[in-house]
C-alpha positions as semicolon CSV with decimal commas, in nm:
position;residue;x (nm);y (nm);z (nm)
1;M;0,501;-3,319;1,042
2;T;0,579;-3,119;1,369
3;A;0,618;-2,731;1,404
4;Q;0,921;-2,592;1,245
5;P;1,223;-2,582;1,500
6;V;1,274;-2,239;1,649
7;W;1,609;-2,175;1,447
8;V;1,423;-2,239;1,124
9;G;1,178;-1,980;1,202
10;A;1,419;-1,740;1,322
11;Y;1,643;-1,737;1,002
12;R;1,327;-1,732;0,799
13;I;1,222;-1,407;0,961
14;G;1,558;-1,255;0,992
15;F;1,650;-1,296;0,619
16;A;1,297;-1,197;0,494
17;L;1,327;-0,879;0,677
18;L;1,683;-0,826;0,557
19;A;1,557;-0,855;0,196
20;L;1,270;-0,631;0,247
21;S;1,516;-0,369;0,416
22;A;1,719;-0,403;0,117
23;V;1,433;-0,310;-0,133
24;A;1,308;-0,045;0,101
25;F;1,674;0,103;0,104
26;Q;1,678;0,112;-0,278
27;L;1,332;0,268;-0,304
28;F;1,405;0,548;-0,040
29;R;1,755;0,625;-0,186
30;G;1,587;0,669;-0,522
31;L;1,312;0,900;-0,388
32;D;1,562;1,097;-0,206
33;R;1,860;1,123;-0,446
34;D;1,712;1,106;-0,815
35;P;1,473;1,375;-0,928
36;T;1,408;1,137;-1,243
37;F;1,327;0,828;-1,024
38;R;1,010;0,655;-1,113
39;V;0,826;0,426;-0,863
40;G;0,670;0,243;-1,151
41;N;1,017;0,184;-1,314
42;F;1,150;0,054;-0,966
43;F;0,867;-0,190;-0,919
44;S;0,907;-0,309;-1,285
45;F;1,243;-0,494;-1,204
46;F;1,197;-0,870;-1,181
47;T;1,455;-0,858;-0,892
48;I;1,251;-0,631;-0,678
49;E;0,926;-0,824;-0,761
50;S;1,090;-1,152;-0,693
51;N;1,246;-1,048;-0,365
52;I;0,954;-0,867;-0,228
53;F;0,722;-1,196;-0,321
54;A;0,995;-1,432;-0,186
55;A;1,027;-1,220;0,138
56;V;0,666;-1,225;0,209
57;V;0,653;-1,606;0,159
58;L;0,958;-1,684;0,384
59;L;0,808;-1,423;0,655
60;T;0,473;-1,610;0,636
61;F;0,642;-1,959;0,677
62;G;0,869;-1,821;0,964
63;L;0,584;-1,673;1,162
64;G;0,401;-1,991;1,150
65;R;0,096;-1,870;0,946
66;V;0,092;-2,197;0,732
67;G;0,041;-2,413;1,031
68;T;0,233;-2,732;1,119
69;R;0,166;-2,911;0,811
70;P;0,163;-2,639;0,526
71;T;-0,101;-2,713;0,254
72;R;-0,006;-2,809;-0,115
73;T;-0,079;-2,473;-0,218
74;A;0,145;-2,303;0,036
75;E;0,427;-2,535;-0,059
76;L;0,381;-2,469;-0,441
77;V;0,371;-2,089;-0,350
78;R;0,713;-2,148;-0,154
79;G;0,867;-2,351;-0,464
80;A;0,749;-2,062;-0,681
81;A;0,954;-1,821;-0,468
82;V;1,255;-2,066;-0,487
83;V;1,235;-2,063;-0,862
84;Y;1,203;-1,687;-0,881
85;M;1,489;-1,608;-0,658
86;V;1,727;-1,858;-0,802
87;T;1,659;-1,744;-1,152
88;T;1,724;-1,365;-1,019
89;G;2,075;-1,496;-0,887
90;I;2,142;-1,661;-1,232
91;V;2,047;-1,424;-1,459
92;Y;2,206;-1,136;-1,265
93;G;2,535;-1,341;-1,239
94;T;2,535;-1,440;-1,617
95;L;2,389;-1,156;-1,792
96;L;2,404;-0,831;-1,560
97;D;2,685;-0,878;-1,295
98;G;2,953;-0,600;-1,361
99;G;2,710;-0,417;-1,585
100;T;2,579;-0,078;-1,503
101;D;2,304;-0,023;-1,246
102;P;1,986;0,071;-1,441
103;L;1,860;0,298;-1,152
104;G;2,189;0,381;-0,995
105;L;2,036;0,289;-0,651
106;S;2,244;-0,005;-0,543
107;S;2,502;-0,003;-0,289
108;P;2,732;-0,306;-0,213
109;W;2,519;-0,439;0,074
110;D;2,178;-0,448;-0,075
111;D;2,296;-0,547;-0,413
112;N;2,458;-0,844;-0,247
113;V;2,126;-0,925;-0,057
114;V;1,877;-0,895;-0,350
115;H;2,091;-1,069;-0,597
116;R;2,319;-1,316;-0,417
117;I;2,247;-1,374;-0,063
118;F;1,856;-1,401;-0,068
119;P;1,844;-1,631;-0,367
120;L;2,092;-1,863;-0,186
121;V;1,888;-1,853;0,146
122;L;1,554;-1,948;-0,025
123;L;1,727;-2,262;-0,213
124;A;1,890;-2,335;0,129
125;D;1,550;-2,326;0,304
126;W;1,411;-2,572;0,049
127;L;1,671;-2,821;0,121
128;I;1,657;-2,764;0,508
129;S;1,276;-2,771;0,518
130;P;1,175;-2,978;0,209
131;P;0,790;-2,945;0,082
132;A;0,578;-3,134;0,345
133;V;0,351;-3,236;0,058
134;R;0,391;-3,440;-0,277
135;F;0,345;-3,245;-0,591
136;T;0,458;-3,304;-0,936
137;F;0,657;-3,127;-1,212
138;R;0,319;-3,090;-1,415
139;D;0,173;-2,922;-1,093
140;A;0,475;-2,701;-1,052
141;M;0,458;-2,584;-1,429
142;V;0,216;-2,298;-1,273
143;W;0,537;-2,131;-1,156
144;L;0,601;-2,042;-1,515
145;V;0,301;-1,787;-1,529
146;F;0,447;-1,493;-1,336
147;P;0,784;-1,508;-1,540
148;M;0,599;-1,515;-1,875
149;A;0,351;-1,246;-1,761
150;Y;0,665;-1,038;-1,648
151;L;0,811;-1,067;-2,006
152;V;0,495;-0,961;-2,171
153;Y;0,435;-0,670;-1,933
154;S;0,801;-0,552;-1,998
155;L;0,779;-0,575;-2,383
156;V;0,439;-0,408;-2,383
157;R;0,527;-0,140;-2,122
158;G;0,875;-0,057;-2,265
159;P;0,788;0,124;-2,587
160;I;0,489;0,313;-2,396
161;V;0,730;0,470;-2,129
162;D;1,049;0,432;-2,342
163;W;1,229;0,224;-2,074
164;Y;1,314;-0,139;-2,018
165;P;1,426;-0,287;-1,696
166;Y;1,702;-0,467;-1,869
167;G;1,892;-0,400;-2,168
168;F;1,852;-0,762;-2,298
169;L;1,476;-0,670;-2,310
170;D;1,532;-0,373;-2,510
171;P;1,512;-0,413;-2,888
172;D;1,752;-0,125;-2,955
173;R;2,025;-0,277;-2,720
174;G;1,940;-0,646;-2,728
175;G;1,994;-0,725;-3,103
176;G;1,644;-0,611;-3,213
177;Y;1,333;-0,823;-3,147
178;A;1,507;-1,142;-3,269
179;G;1,763;-1,092;-3,013
180;V;1,534;-1,023;-2,756
181;A;1,327;-1,323;-2,839
182;A;1,614;-1,551;-2,844
183;T;1,729;-1,428;-2,489
184;A;1,381;-1,467;-2,373
185;V;1,363;-1,825;-2,508
186;G;1,678;-1,908;-2,327
187;I;1,558;-1,765;-2,008
188;A;1,218;-1,958;-2,028
189;A;1,422;-2,263;-2,111
190;G;1,616;-2,217;-1,796
191;V;1,322;-2,125;-1,577
192;I;1,162;-2,463;-1,709
193;A;1,477;-2,661;-1,624
194;M;1,500;-2,491;-1,274
195;T;1,125;-2,568;-1,214
196;W;1,204;-2,926;-1,257
197;L;1,504;-2,939;-1,055
198;V;1,331;-2,758;-0,769
199;T;1,050;-3,012;-0,791
200;W;1,288;-3,302;-0,807
201;V;1,494;-3,189;-0,520
202;G;1,206;-3,094;-0,304
203;Q;1,040;-3,424;-0,337
204;R;1,349;-3,628;-0,301
205;R;1,446;-3,432;0,014
206;R;1,079;-3,484;0,151
207;F;1,149;-3,867;0,180
208;T;1,513;-3,840;0,306
209;T;1,488;-3,574;0,552
210;P;1,400;-3,702;0,917
211;P;1,134;-3,520;1,085
212;A;1,211;-3,241;1,316
213;P;1,180;-3,338;1,689
214;G;0,872;-3,203;1,843
């Protein structure tokens, strides 16, 4: 595998900086406009965490810090970013779109970036530049660790601070703990399915995509 084409590196860097700018905009908007704003709550949104993680990953690849042939670990990390961002987009579109903004910080441009544009960018990047090494669905199951840890963190922290990042995680708004559990199981099943799909597509594209010209 040769070095990434210049245009691939350019869009990776550009979109990574765009996502980080959108997150920073929301953060500083909250600090500036809302006296009740809590940084801990802001960084407890899966959307914020996944966007930061994916932006750092995409920026690292765009800057060529993974070499001309990324390692298996590097590609697994990139795959995780794809799954988390696509999950962010799907959950937003199915459970949150049109609802109230929990922090009241979003404007149309940054809301579209973190929930729509960047998830599509990560998915497109996976198709344009498929993983350089082989890995299996079993290998990719490690991607589930973060979403499951996030769920536990949110459910433990929620009663302590009397705040949940999403209504469907709040027992008082999500149909009790049974309702929250049902939603969590549904999301977990979706993440597992997305993990399988991203793995399958990446490996299939790896064998069908011609190498970039050197």
